[in-house]
Amino acid sequence: MIRCIFLVLILAGILTGGCGEQPAPVQNAGEKTVILYSELDNKFTENLVDAFNKENKAKLQLKAIYELKPGGELPDVVLAEQRTLAGLKRQGRLKPVAFADGDRLPQKFRDADLSWYGVFYDPIVFLVNQQYARTVGQANICSWQDLAGKEQLRIALENLSDSNSTQNFLAGLADRFGEDESLEYLGNINRFIGQYSKFPFTPVRMAAVGDADVAITRQSYVFKYLENKFPAYVVYPKEGTPVNLFCVGLFKNTADDLQGLKVMEWLLTSEQVQAIAQENATGYLFLFPRGFNEAAADADKIWLNSSYLEPVKQDGLTNKWLSKVRFSK
């Protein structure tokens, strides 16, 4: 009799498993979910999500989405480039939040109204062809002025009006030196640029194969290629450089401020975040490069787009570059 009952239970299990959809996972009692809207690489983001969830052991679970759809899931936390958070703030979609870890950031890297906090950044770098460096000497390619002072030089650069990233480069220079001086500088090196590239990886390829002596590009574009035999190397301009700053903020509609804040604090302070960025070969640099309890990066050498975050201001600067530099007679 016992054997018959056992067989019936097995058959019932097989029939249940083979018909219809599997039941949805049941959320553990007391478990809470925070939804993160990310504009970063999906793989990098999912690795961050997995690390956070393992650390919290189902007490608080993180889920990532990559689009803000009308009628879709409402996110609690945003991790994106500074311009995105500035736009969300203008739309009234972010909630100001103050916390001790955020206060440790230099003021330059956090919103004055506490709507966002910087986590890491992607710097503009020089990718220098090895053969060219042997010709002129590595010590002579260290700064922005070194580029402008060369008599013969081939520079590869993406079209500065094409994307948020290139416009941030343009704006970062203007914020640092002023519009007139930055446009004059870009005009000086314009004669070295045979053609502005349509795609971000074109300057990298040109510097690697010797079609350009120096590419002005983002570290995130080249980092994964930097191996011993790669025919070009990266230079961080010694004066400093424009960057894309990636920030974290809290959506106004979040159902639980404290749980969203836990995610923000983890992104800011956890050593795992920096380790995962390195494992994913993102090329991102962190505002606390030696750990959150150590000194922050040199703010003077990190040039942000702070004055041109509104589209109308950015468009005005871009149009000046187009008329005074790109298509100047």
Short mmCIF file of C-alpha atoms in Angstrom, two decimals:
data_model
loop_
_atom_site.label_atom_id
_atom_site.label_comp_id
_atom_site.label_asym_id
_atom_site.label_seq_id
_atom_site.Cartn_x
_atom_site.Cartn_y
_atom_site.Cartn_z
CA MET A 1 0.00 0.00 0.00
CA ILE A 2 2.79 2.39 0.92
CA ARG A 3 4.52 1.61 -2.41
CA CYS A 4 1.31 2.44 -4.33
CA ILE A 5 0.91 5.79 -2.59
CA PHE A 6 4.56 6.59 -3.33
CA LEU A 7 4.08 5.85 -7.05
CA VAL A 8 0.97 7.99 -7.18
CA LEU A 9 2.88 10.93 -5.66
CA ILE A 10 5.68 10.54 -8.21
CA LEU A 11 3.22 10.45 -11.11
CA ALA A 12 1.42 13.49 -9.76
CA GLY A 13 4.71 15.36 -9.58
CA ILE A 14 5.61 14.44 -13.16
CA LEU A 15 2.20 15.47 -14.48
CA THR A 16 2.31 18.77 -12.59
CA GLY A 17 5.80 19.58 -13.87
CA GLY A 18 4.88 18.78 -17.46
CA CYS A 19 1.71 20.84 -17.77
CA GLY A 20 1.46 24.62 -18.03
CA GLU A 21 4.00 27.14 -16.70
CA GLN A 22 6.16 26.69 -13.68
CA PRO A 23 4.94 28.62 -10.63
CA ALA A 24 6.66 31.93 -10.07
CA PRO A 25 9.33 32.02 -7.36
CA VAL A 26 7.86 32.87 -4.00
CA GLN A 27 9.41 35.88 -2.32
CA ASN A 28 10.79 35.02 1.10
CA ALA A 29 9.05 36.49 4.08
CA GLY A 30 10.63 39.82 4.92
CA GLU A 31 12.52 40.00 1.63
CA LYS A 32 12.46 43.37 -0.14
CA THR A 33 13.34 44.21 -3.73
CA VAL A 34 14.97 47.40 -4.97
CA ILE A 35 14.83 48.16 -8.70
CA LEU A 36 17.91 49.77 -10.23
CA TYR A 37 17.72 51.67 -13.51
CA SER A 38 21.15 51.44 -15.14
CA GLU A 39 22.59 53.00 -18.29
CA LEU A 40 25.81 51.04 -17.95
CA ASP A 41 26.85 47.89 -19.79
CA ASN A 42 24.37 45.11 -19.07
CA LYS A 43 27.01 42.54 -18.10
CA PHE A 44 28.75 44.93 -15.72
CA THR A 45 25.41 45.89 -14.18
CA GLU A 46 24.25 42.28 -13.74
CA ASN A 47 27.55 41.39 -12.09
CA LEU A 48 27.02 44.25 -9.65
CA VAL A 49 23.46 43.07 -8.98
CA ASP A 50 24.63 39.49 -8.35
CA ALA A 51 27.33 40.63 -5.93
CA PHE A 52 24.90 42.82 -4.00
CA ASN A 53 22.33 40.04 -3.73
CA LYS A 54 24.87 37.46 -2.54
CA GLU A 55 26.11 39.85 0.11
CA ASN A 56 22.59 40.56 1.40
CA LYS A 57 21.53 36.87 1.44
CA ALA A 58 17.94 37.48 0.28
CA LYS A 59 17.16 40.07 2.95
CA LEU A 60 17.26 42.76 0.30
CA GLN A 61 17.35 41.88 -3.37
CA LEU A 62 18.41 44.14 -6.23
CA LYS A 63 16.94 43.94 -9.74
CA ALA A 64 18.17 45.90 -12.77
CA ILE A 65 16.18 47.41 -15.62
CA TYR A 66 17.60 49.22 -18.63
CA GLU A 67 14.69 51.26 -19.96
CA LEU A 68 12.24 53.73 -18.49
CA LYS A 69 9.00 52.67 -20.13
CA PRO A 70 5.62 54.34 -19.61
CA GLY A 71 3.60 51.88 -17.56
CA GLY A 72 6.68 49.77 -16.85
CA GLU A 73 8.35 48.98 -13.56
CA LEU A 74 9.13 52.02 -11.48
CA PRO A 75 12.79 52.06 -10.44
CA ASP A 76 14.01 53.09 -7.01
CA VAL A 77 17.67 53.87 -7.77
CA VAL A 78 19.43 55.20 -10.87
CA LEU A 79 23.05 54.56 -11.88
CA ALA A 80 23.97 56.58 -14.97
CA GLU A 81 26.10 59.38 -16.40
CA GLN A 82 25.87 62.79 -14.74
CA ARG A 83 23.94 64.30 -17.63
CA THR A 84 21.16 61.73 -17.21
CA LEU A 85 20.79 62.48 -13.51
CA ALA A 86 20.84 66.22 -14.19
CA GLY A 87 17.97 65.69 -16.64
CA LEU A 88 15.99 63.60 -14.15
CA LYS A 89 16.53 66.29 -11.55
CA ARG A 90 15.18 68.98 -13.91
CA GLN A 91 12.11 66.80 -14.47
CA GLY A 92 11.55 66.58 -10.71
CA ARG A 93 12.05 62.81 -10.68
CA LEU A 94 14.85 62.57 -8.11
CA LYS A 95 14.58 62.74 -4.35
CA PRO A 96 17.28 64.66 -2.44
CA VAL A 97 18.93 62.44 0.14
CA ALA A 98 21.65 63.19 2.68
CA PHE A 99 23.84 60.52 4.24
CA ALA A 100 27.24 60.38 5.90
CA ASP A 101 28.99 58.40 3.17
CA GLY A 102 27.80 60.84 0.55
CA ASP A 103 29.16 63.73 2.59
CA ARG A 104 32.66 62.27 2.29
CA LEU A 105 32.71 62.99 -1.42
CA PRO A 106 34.39 66.25 -2.45
CA GLN A 107 31.67 68.81 -3.23
CA LYS A 108 32.60 68.75 -6.91
CA PHE A 109 31.43 65.15 -7.17
CA ARG A 110 27.99 65.52 -5.59
CA ASP A 111 24.96 67.56 -6.46
CA ALA A 112 24.57 70.78 -4.47
CA ASP A 113 20.93 69.84 -3.82
CA LEU A 114 21.82 66.24 -2.86
CA SER A 115 20.08 64.70 -5.87
CA TRP A 116 23.05 62.61 -7.03
CA TYR A 117 26.47 61.39 -5.92
CA GLY A 118 29.45 60.45 -8.09
CA VAL A 119 30.81 56.88 -7.96
CA PHE A 120 33.35 56.45 -10.78
CA TYR A 121 34.43 58.16 -13.98
CA ASP A 122 35.63 57.50 -17.51
CA PRO A 123 38.51 59.82 -18.46
CA ILE A 124 39.59 61.15 -21.83
CA VAL A 125 43.09 59.80 -22.55
CA PHE A 126 45.69 59.85 -25.30
CA LEU A 127 46.23 56.54 -27.05
CA VAL A 128 49.74 56.89 -28.45
CA ASN A 129 51.12 54.72 -31.24
CA GLN A 130 54.28 52.95 -29.99
CA GLN A 131 56.29 53.61 -33.16
CA TYR A 132 55.45 57.32 -33.08
CA ALA A 133 56.48 57.49 -29.42
CA ARG A 134 59.85 55.97 -30.26
CA THR A 135 60.34 58.69 -32.87
CA VAL A 136 59.50 61.73 -30.72
CA GLY A 137 60.12 60.32 -27.23
CA GLN A 138 57.49 59.35 -24.68
CA ALA A 139 58.43 62.29 -22.46
CA ASN A 140 57.23 64.65 -25.20
CA ILE A 141 53.65 63.36 -25.24
CA CYS A 142 52.43 64.04 -21.72
CA SER A 143 50.09 67.01 -21.88
CA TRP A 144 47.44 68.78 -23.90
CA GLN A 145 49.97 71.43 -24.84
CA ASP A 146 52.32 68.77 -26.20
CA LEU A 147 49.72 68.00 -28.86
CA ALA A 148 49.26 71.61 -29.86
CA GLY A 149 53.00 72.25 -30.03
CA LYS A 150 53.91 69.54 -32.54
CA GLU A 151 54.76 70.49 -36.12
CA GLN A 152 53.80 67.17 -37.68
CA LEU A 153 51.20 65.05 -35.98
CA ARG A 154 48.25 62.90 -37.01
CA ILE A 155 45.41 62.97 -34.50
CA ALA A 156 42.35 60.71 -34.55
CA LEU A 157 39.27 62.12 -32.83
CA GLU A 158 35.59 61.31 -32.88
CA ASN A 159 33.21 63.98 -34.18
CA LEU A 160 32.45 66.12 -31.12
CA SER A 161 28.82 66.77 -32.05
CA ASP A 162 27.82 63.10 -32.34
CA SER A 163 27.13 61.87 -28.81
CA ASN A 164 26.71 62.76 -25.14
CA SER A 165 30.22 61.46 -24.52
CA THR A 166 31.91 63.67 -27.12
CA GLN A 167 29.83 66.67 -26.08
CA ASN A 168 30.90 66.10 -22.48
CA PHE A 169 34.52 66.22 -23.66
CA LEU A 170 33.87 69.53 -25.37
CA ALA A 171 32.03 70.88 -22.33
CA GLY A 172 34.66 69.64 -19.90
CA LEU A 173 37.34 71.60 -21.75
CA ALA A 174 35.15 74.69 -21.85
CA ASP A 175 34.40 74.43 -18.14
CA ARG A 176 38.09 74.19 -17.39
CA PHE A 177 39.53 76.84 -19.70
CA GLY A 178 36.54 78.91 -20.81
CA GLU A 179 34.82 78.74 -24.18
CA ASP A 180 37.19 81.00 -26.10
CA GLU A 181 40.41 79.35 -24.94
CA SER A 182 39.09 75.81 -25.35
CA LEU A 183 37.80 76.50 -28.86
CA GLU A 184 41.10 78.16 -29.76
CA TYR A 185 42.95 75.06 -28.57
CA LEU A 186 40.69 72.74 -30.57
CA GLY A 187 41.23 75.01 -33.56
CA ASN A 188 44.99 74.68 -33.15
CA ILE A 189 44.92 70.89 -33.26
CA ASN A 190 42.22 70.81 -35.94
CA ARG A 191 44.93 70.96 -38.62
CA PHE A 192 46.25 67.58 -37.40
CA ILE A 193 42.90 65.82 -37.79
CA GLY A 194 42.42 64.49 -41.30
CA GLN A 195 38.81 63.47 -40.73
CA TYR A 196 36.62 63.31 -37.64
CA SER A 197 35.44 59.77 -36.97
CA LYS A 198 31.81 58.70 -36.96
CA PHE A 199 32.31 55.83 -34.53
CA PRO A 200 34.03 55.80 -31.12
CA PHE A 201 36.29 52.84 -31.87
CA THR A 202 37.66 54.27 -35.13
CA PRO A 203 40.30 56.47 -33.40
CA VAL A 204 41.42 53.45 -31.35
CA ARG A 205 41.89 51.36 -34.49
CA MET A 206 43.72 54.18 -36.29
CA ALA A 207 46.24 54.63 -33.47
CA ALA A 208 46.75 50.88 -33.20
CA VAL A 209 47.49 50.27 -36.88
CA GLY A 210 49.56 53.45 -37.36
CA ASP A 211 47.05 55.47 -39.37
CA ALA A 212 47.21 58.06 -36.56
CA ASP A 213 49.97 58.99 -34.15
CA VAL A 214 47.66 59.84 -31.25
CA ALA A 215 43.98 59.13 -30.64
CA ILE A 216 42.03 61.29 -28.22
CA THR A 217 39.52 58.83 -26.81
CA ARG A 218 37.89 57.43 -23.68
CA GLN A 219 39.69 54.95 -21.47
CA SER A 220 36.64 52.66 -21.53
CA TYR A 221 37.06 52.27 -25.31
CA VAL A 222 40.67 51.06 -25.11
CA PHE A 223 41.06 49.36 -21.73
CA LYS A 224 40.12 45.85 -22.86
CA TYR A 225 42.76 45.94 -25.61
CA LEU A 226 45.69 47.02 -23.47
CA GLU A 227 47.87 43.93 -23.44
CA ASN A 228 51.63 43.58 -23.70
CA LYS A 229 51.66 43.33 -27.49
CA PHE A 230 49.13 46.09 -28.17
CA PRO A 231 50.94 48.60 -30.46
CA ALA A 232 49.76 51.68 -28.54
CA TYR A 233 49.68 52.84 -24.93
CA VAL A 234 47.58 55.17 -22.78
CA VAL A 235 48.67 58.56 -21.47
CA TYR A 236 46.75 60.49 -18.82
CA PRO A 237 47.33 64.19 -19.59
CA LYS A 238 49.34 65.56 -16.69
CA GLU A 239 47.24 68.74 -16.32
CA GLY A 240 44.04 66.73 -15.97
CA THR A 241 41.33 65.68 -18.40
CA PRO A 242 37.58 65.83 -19.11
CA VAL A 243 35.64 62.86 -17.77
CA ASN A 244 32.24 61.23 -17.92
CA LEU A 245 31.11 61.03 -14.29
CA PHE A 246 28.78 58.15 -13.38
CA CYS A 247 26.48 58.88 -10.48
CA VAL A 248 23.84 57.29 -8.31
CA GLY A 249 20.56 58.84 -7.17
CA LEU A 250 17.19 57.99 -5.66
CA PHE A 251 13.94 58.25 -7.60
CA LYS A 252 11.21 60.35 -6.01
CA ASN A 253 8.65 57.53 -6.39
CA THR A 254 10.68 54.96 -4.46
CA ALA A 255 8.55 53.05 -1.96
CA ASP A 256 11.32 52.67 0.60
CA ASP A 257 13.97 55.36 0.99
CA LEU A 258 16.06 53.33 3.45
CA GLN A 259 16.35 50.29 1.18
CA GLY A 260 17.28 52.45 -1.81
CA LEU A 261 19.84 54.22 0.35
CA LYS A 262 21.46 50.88 1.20
CA VAL A 263 22.06 50.29 -2.49
CA MET A 264 23.51 53.78 -2.93
CA GLU A 265 25.84 53.31 0.04
CA TRP A 266 27.00 49.94 -1.28
CA LEU A 267 27.82 51.40 -4.70
CA LEU A 268 29.78 54.20 -3.07
CA THR A 269 31.69 52.26 -0.42
CA SER A 270 32.01 48.57 -1.31
CA GLU A 271 35.39 47.36 -2.54
CA GLN A 272 33.48 44.75 -4.56
CA VAL A 273 32.24 47.43 -6.96
CA GLN A 274 35.77 48.45 -7.92
CA ALA A 275 36.84 44.79 -8.21
CA ILE A 276 33.91 43.99 -10.51
CA ALA A 277 34.70 47.03 -12.67
CA GLN A 278 38.27 45.77 -13.08
CA GLU A 279 37.15 42.19 -13.81
CA ASN A 280 34.85 43.52 -16.53
CA ALA A 281 37.68 45.62 -18.04
CA THR A 282 35.49 48.72 -17.94
CA GLY A 283 38.41 51.14 -17.67
CA TYR A 284 36.46 53.19 -15.11
CA LEU A 285 38.39 54.99 -12.38
CA PHE A 286 36.97 55.45 -8.90
CA LEU A 287 36.66 58.62 -6.89
CA PHE A 288 38.21 56.74 -3.96
CA PRO A 289 40.83 54.75 -5.88
CA ARG A 290 42.48 53.20 -2.78
CA GLY A 291 39.24 52.46 -0.95
CA PHE A 292 36.54 54.57 0.63
CA ASN A 293 38.51 55.11 3.83
CA GLU A 294 41.46 56.59 1.95
CA ALA A 295 41.91 59.93 0.17
CA ALA A 296 39.71 60.84 -2.79
CA ALA A 297 41.07 61.35 -6.29
CA ASP A 298 42.60 64.74 -7.16
CA ALA A 299 39.52 66.81 -8.00
CA ASP A 300 41.60 69.43 -9.79
CA LYS A 301 42.59 66.92 -12.48
CA ILE A 302 39.07 65.64 -13.07
CA TRP A 303 37.30 68.07 -15.38
CA LEU A 304 33.52 67.80 -15.27
CA ASN A 305 30.85 69.13 -17.56
CA SER A 306 29.13 71.29 -14.95
CA SER A 307 27.95 74.31 -16.95
CA TYR A 308 26.51 72.64 -20.06
CA LEU A 309 24.21 69.97 -18.67
CA GLU A 310 21.09 71.64 -20.04
CA PRO A 311 20.49 70.74 -23.71
CA VAL A 312 20.17 74.35 -24.88
CA LYS A 313 23.55 75.29 -23.38
CA GLN A 314 25.24 72.18 -24.73
CA ASP A 315 23.77 72.77 -28.19
CA GLY A 316 25.05 76.35 -28.13
CA LEU A 317 28.61 75.20 -27.31
CA THR A 318 28.49 72.43 -29.90
CA ASN A 319 27.32 74.85 -32.60
CA LYS A 320 30.22 77.17 -31.76
CA TRP A 321 32.65 74.28 -32.20
CA LEU A 322 31.07 73.37 -35.52
CA SER A 323 31.27 76.91 -36.88
CA LYS A 324 34.58 78.06 -35.37
CA VAL A 325 36.57 74.82 -35.55
CA ARG A 326 35.10 71.96 -37.56
CA PHE A 327 33.87 73.98 -40.53
CA SER A 328 35.90 77.15 -40.13
CA LYS A 329 37.40 78.61 -43.30
#
